[in-house]
PDB file of C-alpha atoms in Angstrom:
ATOM      1  CA  UNK R  18     107.574  99.207 101.731  1.00 62.00           C
ATOM      2  CA  UNK R  19     103.910  98.727 102.317  1.00 73.00           C
ATOM      3  CA  UNK R  20     101.936 100.187  99.632  1.00 92.00           C
ATOM      4  CA  UNK R  21      98.377 101.354 100.292  1.00 96.00           C
ATOM      5  CA  UNK R  22      96.473  98.723 102.206  1.00 97.00           C
ATOM      6  CA  UNK R  23      92.508  98.535 102.160  1.00 97.00           C
ATOM      7  CA  UNK R  24      90.560  96.267 104.377  1.00 96.00           C
ATOM      8  CA  UNK R  25      87.968  94.481 103.941  1.00 97.00           C
ATOM      9  CA  UNK R  26      88.821  92.689 100.662  1.00 96.00           C
ATOM     10  CA  UNK R  27      84.963  91.788 100.024  1.00 96.00           C
ATOM     11  CA  UNK R  28      82.157  92.492 101.568  1.00 95.00           C
ATOM     12  CA  UNK R  29      78.811  91.820 101.376  1.00 97.00           C
ATOM     13  CA  UNK R  30      75.685  93.972 103.210  1.00 97.00           C
ATOM     14  CA  UNK R  31      71.816  94.506 102.471  1.00 97.00           C
ATOM     15  CA  UNK R  32      70.003  97.326 101.410  1.00 97.00           C
ATOM     16  CA  UNK R  33      69.064 100.165 104.395  1.00 97.00           C
ATOM     17  CA  UNK R  34      72.633  99.199 106.020  1.00 97.00           C
ATOM     18  CA  UNK R  35      75.665 101.050 106.727  1.00 97.00           C
ATOM     19  CA  UNK R  36      79.074  99.869 105.904  1.00 98.00           C
ATOM     20  CA  UNK R  37      83.043 101.388 106.810  1.00 98.00           C
ATOM     21  CA  UNK R  38      86.016 100.886 104.366  1.00 98.00           C
ATOM     22  CA  UNK R  39      89.430 101.129 105.608  1.00 98.00           C
ATOM     23  CA  UNK R  40      92.558 102.275 103.649  1.00 98.00           C
ATOM     24  CA  UNK R  41      96.204 102.666 104.878  1.00 97.00           C
ATOM     25  CA  UNK R  42      98.045 105.252 102.672  1.00 95.00           C
ATOM     26  CA  UNK R  43     101.617 104.120 100.819  1.00 93.00           C
ATOM     27  CA  UNK R  44     104.332 104.842 103.351  1.00 90.00           C
ATOM     28  CA  UNK R  45     105.295 109.036 103.513  1.00 87.00           C
ATOM     29  CA  UNK R  46     101.985 109.482 101.782  1.00 90.00           C
ATOM     30  CA  UNK R  47      99.653 112.052 103.315  1.00 91.00           C
ATOM     31  CA  UNK R  48      96.903 112.511 100.908  1.00 91.00           C
ATOM     32  CA  UNK R  49      94.313 109.917 100.394  1.00 94.00           C
ATOM     33  CA  UNK R  50      91.532 109.823  97.763  1.00 94.00           C
ATOM     34  CA  UNK R  51      88.334 107.520  97.452  1.00 97.00           C
ATOM     35  CA  UNK R  52      87.158 106.317  94.156  1.00 97.00           C
ATOM     36  CA  UNK R  53      83.768 104.408  93.031  1.00 97.00           C
ATOM     37  CA  UNK R  54      84.233 102.064  90.353  1.00 96.00           C
ATOM     38  CA  UNK R  55      80.859 100.149  89.023  1.00 95.00           C
ATOM     39  CA  UNK R  56      81.586  97.240  87.083  1.00 92.00           C
ATOM     40  CA  UNK R  57      82.583  98.028  83.306  1.00 90.00           C
ATOM     41  CA  UNK R  58      83.396 101.498  84.182  1.00 93.00           C
ATOM     42  CA  UNK R  59      85.885 103.524  85.192  1.00 95.00           C
ATOM     43  CA  UNK R  60      86.736 104.922  88.944  1.00 96.00           C
ATOM     44  CA  UNK R  61      84.758 107.752  89.737  1.00 96.00           C
ATOM     45  CA  UNK R  62      86.242 110.602  92.345  1.00 95.00           C
ATOM     46  CA  UNK R  63      84.361 110.567  95.602  1.00 96.00           C
ATOM     47  CA  UNK R  64      85.986 112.727  97.869  1.00 94.00           C
ATOM     48  CA  UNK R  65      89.794 113.228  98.928  1.00 92.00           C
ATOM     49  CA  UNK R  66      90.991 113.874 102.461  1.00 93.00           C
ATOM     50  CA  UNK R  67      94.373 115.889 103.637  1.00 90.00           C
ATOM     51  CA  UNK R  68      95.605 117.209 107.292  1.00 89.00           C
ATOM     52  CA  UNK R  69      92.379 115.674 108.591  1.00 92.00           C
ATOM     53  CA  UNK R  70      89.534 117.380 106.066  1.00 92.00           C
ATOM     54  CA  UNK R  71      87.633 116.809 102.981  1.00 92.00           C
ATOM     55  CA  UNK R  72      89.677 118.974 100.532  1.00 87.00           C
ATOM     56  CA  UNK R  73      87.705 118.159  97.396  1.00 87.00           C
ATOM     57  CA  UNK R  74      84.295 116.065  96.761  1.00 92.00           C
ATOM     58  CA  UNK R  75      82.857 114.690  93.498  1.00 92.00           C
ATOM     59  CA  UNK R  76      79.385 113.851  92.712  1.00 93.00           C
ATOM     60  CA  UNK R  77      78.216 111.640  95.333  1.00 96.00           C
ATOM     61  CA  UNK R  78      75.628 112.225  98.102  1.00 96.00           C
ATOM     62  CA  UNK R  79      76.073 112.984 101.824  1.00 96.00           C
ATOM     63  CA  UNK R  80      75.333 109.443 102.360  1.00 97.00           C
ATOM     64  CA  UNK R  81      79.031 108.837 101.269  1.00 98.00           C
ATOM     65  CA  UNK R  82      81.359 110.802 104.082  1.00 97.00           C
ATOM     66  CA  UNK R  83      85.190 109.741 105.128  1.00 97.00           C
ATOM     67  CA  UNK R  84      87.520 110.640 107.749  1.00 96.00           C
ATOM     68  CA  UNK R  85      91.041 110.632 108.473  1.00 97.00           C
ATOM     69  CA  UNK R  86      93.152 110.235 111.028  1.00 96.00           C
ATOM     70  CA  UNK R  87      96.299 111.671 112.496  1.00 96.00           C
ATOM     71  CA  UNK R  88      98.508 108.626 110.908  1.00 94.00           C
ATOM     72  CA  UNK R  89      96.964 109.902 107.372  1.00 95.00           C
ATOM     73  CA  UNK R  90      94.603 106.407 107.224  1.00 97.00           C
ATOM     74  CA  UNK R  91      90.937 106.629 106.250  1.00 97.00           C
ATOM     75  CA  UNK R  92      87.654 105.631 106.054  1.00 98.00           C
ATOM     76  CA  UNK R  93      84.798 105.383 103.663  1.00 98.00           C
ATOM     77  CA  UNK R  94      80.920 105.176 105.424  1.00 98.00           C
ATOM     78  CA  UNK R  95      78.049 104.710 103.271  1.00 98.00           C
ATOM     79  CA  UNK R  96      74.925 104.665 104.777  1.00 97.00           C
ATOM     80  CA  UNK R  97      71.508 103.766 103.713  1.00 97.00           C
ATOM     81  CA  UNK R  98      72.835 101.532 101.556  1.00 97.00           C
ATOM     82  CA  UNK R  99      71.380 101.248  98.136  1.00 97.00           C
ATOM     83  CA  UNK R 100      71.809  98.194  95.266  1.00 96.00           C
ATOM     84  CA  UNK R 101      73.453 101.096  92.715  1.00 96.00           C
ATOM     85  CA  UNK R 102      76.349 101.232  95.694  1.00 97.00           C
ATOM     86  CA  UNK R 103      77.472  98.115  94.633  1.00 97.00           C
ATOM     87  CA  UNK R 104      81.220  98.668  93.132  1.00 97.00           C
ATOM     88  CA  UNK R 105      85.062  98.506  93.947  1.00 97.00           C
ATOM     89  CA  UNK R 106      85.889 101.313  96.080  1.00 98.00           C
ATOM     90  CA  UNK R 107      89.077 102.351  95.413  1.00 97.00           C
ATOM     91  CA  UNK R 108      91.744 104.379  97.942  1.00 97.00           C
ATOM     92  CA  UNK R 109      95.026 106.187  96.746  1.00 95.00           C
ATOM     93  CA  UNK R 110      97.228 107.859  98.117  1.00 93.00           C
ATOM     94  CA  UNK R 111      99.651 110.570  96.857  1.00 88.00           C
ATOM     95  CA  UNK R 112     102.779 112.525  99.145  1.00 80.00           C
ATOM     96  CA  UNK R 113     102.850 115.828  97.634  1.00 65.00           C
ATOM     97  CA  UNK R 114     100.294 118.698  97.831  1.00 56.00           C
ATOM     98  CA  UNK R 115      99.323 117.715  94.207  1.00 52.00           C
ATOM     99  CA  UNK R 116      98.836 114.457  93.004  1.00 56.00           C
ATOM    100  CA  UNK R 117     100.278 115.939  89.603  1.00 65.00           C
ATOM    101  CA  UNK R 118     104.122 115.964  90.762  1.00 66.00           C
ATOM    102  CA  UNK R 119     103.833 112.239  91.982  1.00 74.00           C
ATOM    103  CA  UNK R 120     100.782 110.151  90.183  1.00 84.00           C
ATOM    104  CA  UNK R 121      98.935 108.334  92.775  1.00 88.00           C
ATOM    105  CA  UNK R 122      99.287 105.013  94.129  1.00 92.00           C
ATOM    106  CA  UNK R 123      95.916 102.869  94.352  1.00 96.00           C
ATOM    107  CA  UNK R 124      95.051  99.981  96.486  1.00 97.00           C
ATOM    108  CA  UNK R 125      93.333  96.743  95.518  1.00 96.00           C
ATOM    109  CA  UNK R 126      90.109  98.198  96.525  1.00 97.00           C
ATOM    110  CA  UNK R 127      87.062  96.612  98.371  1.00 97.00           C
ATOM    111  CA  UNK R 128      84.489  94.771  96.679  1.00 97.00           C
ATOM    112  CA  UNK R 129      81.100  96.067  98.340  1.00 97.00           C
ATOM    113  CA  UNK R 130      77.977  93.947  97.290  1.00 97.00           C
ATOM    114  CA  UNK R 131      74.621  94.993  98.320  1.00 96.00           C
ATOM    115  CA  UNK R 132      71.724  92.221  97.826  1.00 93.00           C
TER     116      UNK R 132
ATOM    117  CA  UNK Y  17      78.491 113.819  81.279  1.00 64.00           C
ATOM    118  CA  UNK Y  18      81.387 111.834  80.326  1.00 78.00           C
ATOM    119  CA  UNK Y  19      84.259 114.296  79.915  1.00 93.00           C
ATOM    120  CA  UNK Y  20      87.098 111.251  79.107  1.00 96.00           C
ATOM    121  CA  UNK Y  21      85.902 108.841  76.662  1.00 96.00           C
ATOM    122  CA  UNK Y  22      87.732 105.438  75.906  1.00 97.00           C
ATOM    123  CA  UNK Y  23      85.465 104.647  72.723  1.00 91.00           C
ATOM    124  CA  UNK Y  24      87.568 101.102  72.373  1.00 95.00           C
ATOM    125  CA  UNK Y  25      85.999  98.974  74.860  1.00 95.00           C
ATOM    126  CA  UNK Y  26      88.391  96.063  73.885  1.00 97.00           C
ATOM    127  CA  UNK Y  27      91.880  95.637  71.394  1.00 97.00           C
ATOM    128  CA  UNK Y  28      93.664  92.418  70.697  1.00 98.00           C
ATOM    129  CA  UNK Y  29      97.102  92.606  69.300  1.00 98.00           C
ATOM    130  CA  UNK Y  30      99.200  89.970  68.531  1.00 98.00           C
ATOM    131  CA  UNK Y  31     102.946  89.396  70.479  1.00 97.00           C
ATOM    132  CA  UNK Y  32     105.325  91.899  69.275  1.00 97.00           C
ATOM    133  CA  UNK Y  33     103.090  94.214  67.325  1.00 98.00           C
ATOM    134  CA  UNK Y  34     102.206  97.818  68.087  1.00 98.00           C
ATOM    135  CA  UNK Y  35      99.437  98.023  70.700  1.00 98.00           C
ATOM    136  CA  UNK Y  36      97.457 101.915  70.259  1.00 98.00           C
ATOM    137  CA  UNK Y  37      94.782 102.760  72.674  1.00 98.00           C
ATOM    138  CA  UNK Y  38      92.739 105.781  72.223  1.00 98.00           C
ATOM    139  CA  UNK Y  39      90.916 108.344  74.443  1.00 98.00           C
ATOM    140  CA  UNK Y  40      89.084 111.769  73.815  1.00 97.00           C
ATOM    141  CA  UNK Y  41      87.978 114.070  76.211  1.00 97.00           C
ATOM    142  CA  UNK Y  42      86.026 117.350  75.696  1.00 95.00           C
ATOM    143  CA  UNK Y  43      86.797 119.905  78.629  1.00 93.00           C
ATOM    144  CA  UNK Y  44      89.644 122.081  77.405  1.00 93.00           C
ATOM    145  CA  UNK Y  45      90.454 122.977  80.597  1.00 92.00           C
ATOM    146  CA  UNK Y  46      92.070 119.461  81.352  1.00 93.00           C
ATOM    147  CA  UNK Y  47      96.059 119.903  81.320  1.00 91.00           C
ATOM    148  CA  UNK Y  48      97.619 116.630  82.619  1.00 92.00           C
ATOM    149  CA  UNK Y  49      96.993 113.065  81.405  1.00 95.00           C
ATOM    150  CA  UNK Y  50      97.870 109.936  82.774  1.00 95.00           C
ATOM    151  CA  UNK Y  51      97.620 106.814  81.545  1.00 97.00           C
ATOM    152  CA  UNK Y  52      96.605 103.262  84.205  1.00 97.00           C
ATOM    153  CA  UNK Y  53      97.090  99.731  83.969  1.00 97.00           C
ATOM    154  CA  UNK Y  54      94.737  97.506  86.185  1.00 96.00           C
ATOM    155  CA  UNK Y  55      94.968  93.914  86.203  1.00 95.00           C
ATOM    156  CA  UNK Y  56      92.494  91.707  87.859  1.00 91.00           C
ATOM    157  CA  UNK Y  57      92.060  91.501  91.946  1.00 87.00           C
ATOM    158  CA  UNK Y  58      94.896  94.468  91.868  1.00 92.00           C
ATOM    159  CA  UNK Y  59      94.314  98.518  91.875  1.00 94.00           C
ATOM    160  CA  UNK Y  60      95.400 100.928  89.105  1.00 95.00           C
ATOM    161  CA  UNK Y  61      99.013 101.041  88.308  1.00 95.00           C
ATOM    162  CA  UNK Y  62     100.019 104.310  86.750  1.00 94.00           C
ATOM    163  CA  UNK Y  63     102.103 103.967  83.574  1.00 96.00           C
ATOM    164  CA  UNK Y  64     102.632 107.189  82.134  1.00 96.00           C
ATOM    165  CA  UNK Y  65     101.820 110.599  81.763  1.00 94.00           C
ATOM    166  CA  UNK Y  66     101.804 113.694  80.041  1.00 95.00           C
ATOM    167  CA  UNK Y  67     101.909 117.867  80.633  1.00 93.00           C
ATOM    168  CA  UNK Y  68      99.718 119.891  77.791  1.00 93.00           C
ATOM    169  CA  UNK Y  69     102.418 121.842  77.179  1.00 94.00           C
ATOM    170  CA  UNK Y  70     104.033 118.492  75.441  1.00 95.00           C
ATOM    171  CA  UNK Y  71     102.601 116.486  72.748  1.00 96.00           C
ATOM    172  CA  UNK Y  72     104.674 113.416  73.721  1.00 97.00           C
ATOM    173  CA  UNK Y  73     106.338 111.598  76.297  1.00 97.00           C
ATOM    174  CA  UNK Y  74     107.998 108.671  76.461  1.00 97.00           C
ATOM    175  CA  UNK Y  75     108.983 105.458  78.758  1.00 96.00           C
ATOM    176  CA  UNK Y  76     110.305 103.017  77.787  1.00 97.00           C
ATOM    177  CA  UNK Y  77     108.095 100.596  75.614  1.00 98.00           C
ATOM    178  CA  UNK Y  78     105.370 102.932  76.178  1.00 98.00           C
ATOM    179  CA  UNK Y  79     104.567 106.675  74.838  1.00 98.00           C
ATOM    180  CA  UNK Y  80     101.617 109.087  74.865  1.00 98.00           C
ATOM    181  CA  UNK Y  81     100.849 111.375  72.453  1.00 98.00           C
ATOM    182  CA  UNK Y  82      98.546 114.674  72.944  1.00 98.00           C
ATOM    183  CA  UNK Y  83      96.748 116.085  70.051  1.00 97.00           C
ATOM    184  CA  UNK Y  84      95.206 119.204  72.209  1.00 96.00           C
ATOM    185  CA  UNK Y  85      93.727 120.408  69.119  1.00 96.00           C
ATOM    186  CA  UNK Y  86      91.712 117.602  68.286  1.00 97.00           C
ATOM    187  CA  UNK Y  87      91.472 116.746  72.285  1.00 97.00           C
ATOM    188  CA  UNK Y  88      92.777 113.259  71.861  1.00 97.00           C
ATOM    189  CA  UNK Y  89      95.641 111.323  73.602  1.00 97.00           C
ATOM    190  CA  UNK Y  90      96.678 107.808  72.253  1.00 98.00           C
ATOM    191  CA  UNK Y  91      98.949 105.482  74.358  1.00 98.00           C
ATOM    192  CA  UNK Y  92     101.252 103.201  71.914  1.00 98.00           C
ATOM    193  CA  UNK Y  93     103.122 100.275  73.533  1.00 98.00           C
ATOM    194  CA  UNK Y  94     105.963  98.937  71.107  1.00 97.00           C
ATOM    195  CA  UNK Y  95     106.644  96.095  71.295  1.00 97.00           C
ATOM    196  CA  UNK Y  96     103.552  94.315  72.637  1.00 98.00           C
ATOM    197  CA  UNK Y  97     104.002  91.483  75.123  1.00 97.00           C
ATOM    198  CA  UNK Y  98     101.730  89.029  76.561  1.00 97.00           C
ATOM    199  CA  UNK Y  99     102.283  90.575  80.356  1.00 96.00           C
ATOM    200  CA  UNK Y 100     100.586  93.801  78.993  1.00 97.00           C
ATOM    201  CA  UNK Y 101      97.579  92.122  79.110  1.00 97.00           C
ATOM    202  CA  UNK Y 102      95.146  94.112  81.166  1.00 97.00           C
ATOM    203  CA  UNK Y 103      92.625  97.151  81.619  1.00 97.00           C
ATOM    204  CA  UNK Y 104      94.184 100.277  80.275  1.00 98.00           C
ATOM    205  CA  UNK Y 105      92.211 103.785  81.776  1.00 97.00           C
ATOM    206  CA  UNK Y 106      93.285 107.356  80.421  1.00 97.00           C
ATOM    207  CA  UNK Y 107      92.440 110.076  83.534  1.00 96.00           C
ATOM    208  CA  UNK Y 108      92.916 113.624  83.312  1.00 94.00           C
ATOM    209  CA  UNK Y 109      93.163 116.279  85.730  1.00 90.00           C
ATOM    210  CA  UNK Y 110      92.650 120.215  85.239  1.00 87.00           C
ATOM    211  CA  UNK Y 111      94.385 122.766  87.772  1.00 78.00           C
ATOM    212  CA  UNK Y 112      92.151 125.560  87.429  1.00 77.00           C
ATOM    213  CA  UNK Y 113      89.416 123.639  87.913  1.00 78.00           C
ATOM    214  CA  UNK Y 114      90.258 120.856  90.908  1.00 74.00           C
ATOM    215  CA  UNK Y 115      93.480 123.134  92.005  1.00 71.00           C
ATOM    216  CA  UNK Y 116      96.127 120.839  93.666  1.00 67.00           C
ATOM    217  CA  UNK Y 117      93.973 117.951  94.759  1.00 69.00           C
ATOM    218  CA  UNK Y 118      95.083 116.032  92.192  1.00 72.00           C
ATOM    219  CA  UNK Y 119      91.652 115.044  91.585  1.00 86.00           C
ATOM    220  CA  UNK Y 120      91.462 112.591  88.423  1.00 91.00           C
ATOM    221  CA  UNK Y 121      88.402 112.032  85.595  1.00 94.00           C
ATOM    222  CA  UNK Y 122      88.922 108.453  84.425  1.00 96.00           C
ATOM    223  CA  UNK Y 123      87.981 106.677  81.068  1.00 97.00           C
ATOM    224  CA  UNK Y 124      85.570 103.867  81.208  1.00 96.00           C
ATOM    225  CA  UNK Y 125      89.087 101.830  80.087  1.00 97.00           C
ATOM    226  CA  UNK Y 126      89.910  99.158  77.160  1.00 97.00           C
ATOM    227  CA  UNK Y 127      91.007  95.727  77.747  1.00 97.00           C
ATOM    228  CA  UNK Y 128      94.067  94.473  75.907  1.00 98.00           C
ATOM    229  CA  UNK Y 129      94.421  90.962  75.128  1.00 98.00           C
ATOM    230  CA  UNK Y 130      97.632  90.475  73.430  1.00 98.00           C
ATOM    231  CA  UNK Y 131      98.333  86.962  71.854  1.00 97.00           C
ATOM    232  CA  UNK Y 132     101.693  84.977  71.850  1.00 94.00           C
TER     233      UNK Y 132
END
């Protein structure tokens, strides 16, 4: 049973570029959340997708956008990259309307480096 | 504004002894708390959770204690094993703020090293 898978594993971009990160949820899960983890910090909630719609958003600028597909997979897009966007981007999935009944499962993340 | 704080960046204990990891929170609306463990190059893995209606929850070697009046929770690992060496994150959720989305607010993490 495949868990949450993210691609790519690592990515190097330069300032001003755009990036797309991908996530496939654990089998049976229909809700996907994205988190940003800066070095030495805990993960910070970016947004969550359910039924192909953004359901909740954290304190991130509009440069961060997302999408969920009918097969529940998701993309995170970041435009006009800044040096401060360098971080580990984590995808988490869950299978119930509330992540509280079934704790979210995390992927291994995409390490994004901005030069 | 750091609503969930783990004030100890690191902790070192001897194998077989107890590990106690602490977490403080500021928002009294938080009503559900979780602990995740993270190994290098892997995503966080769920360990144990506790609802605000309880003050203790046990799962094998792991016990979480919640003190609502102090806005403090702790994770006890007994006995500690070298394989427990990892970064531990506490996280909080609030049904009345975030609805049923399960949005989590994480602390900064504590690196636990268990020495053989």
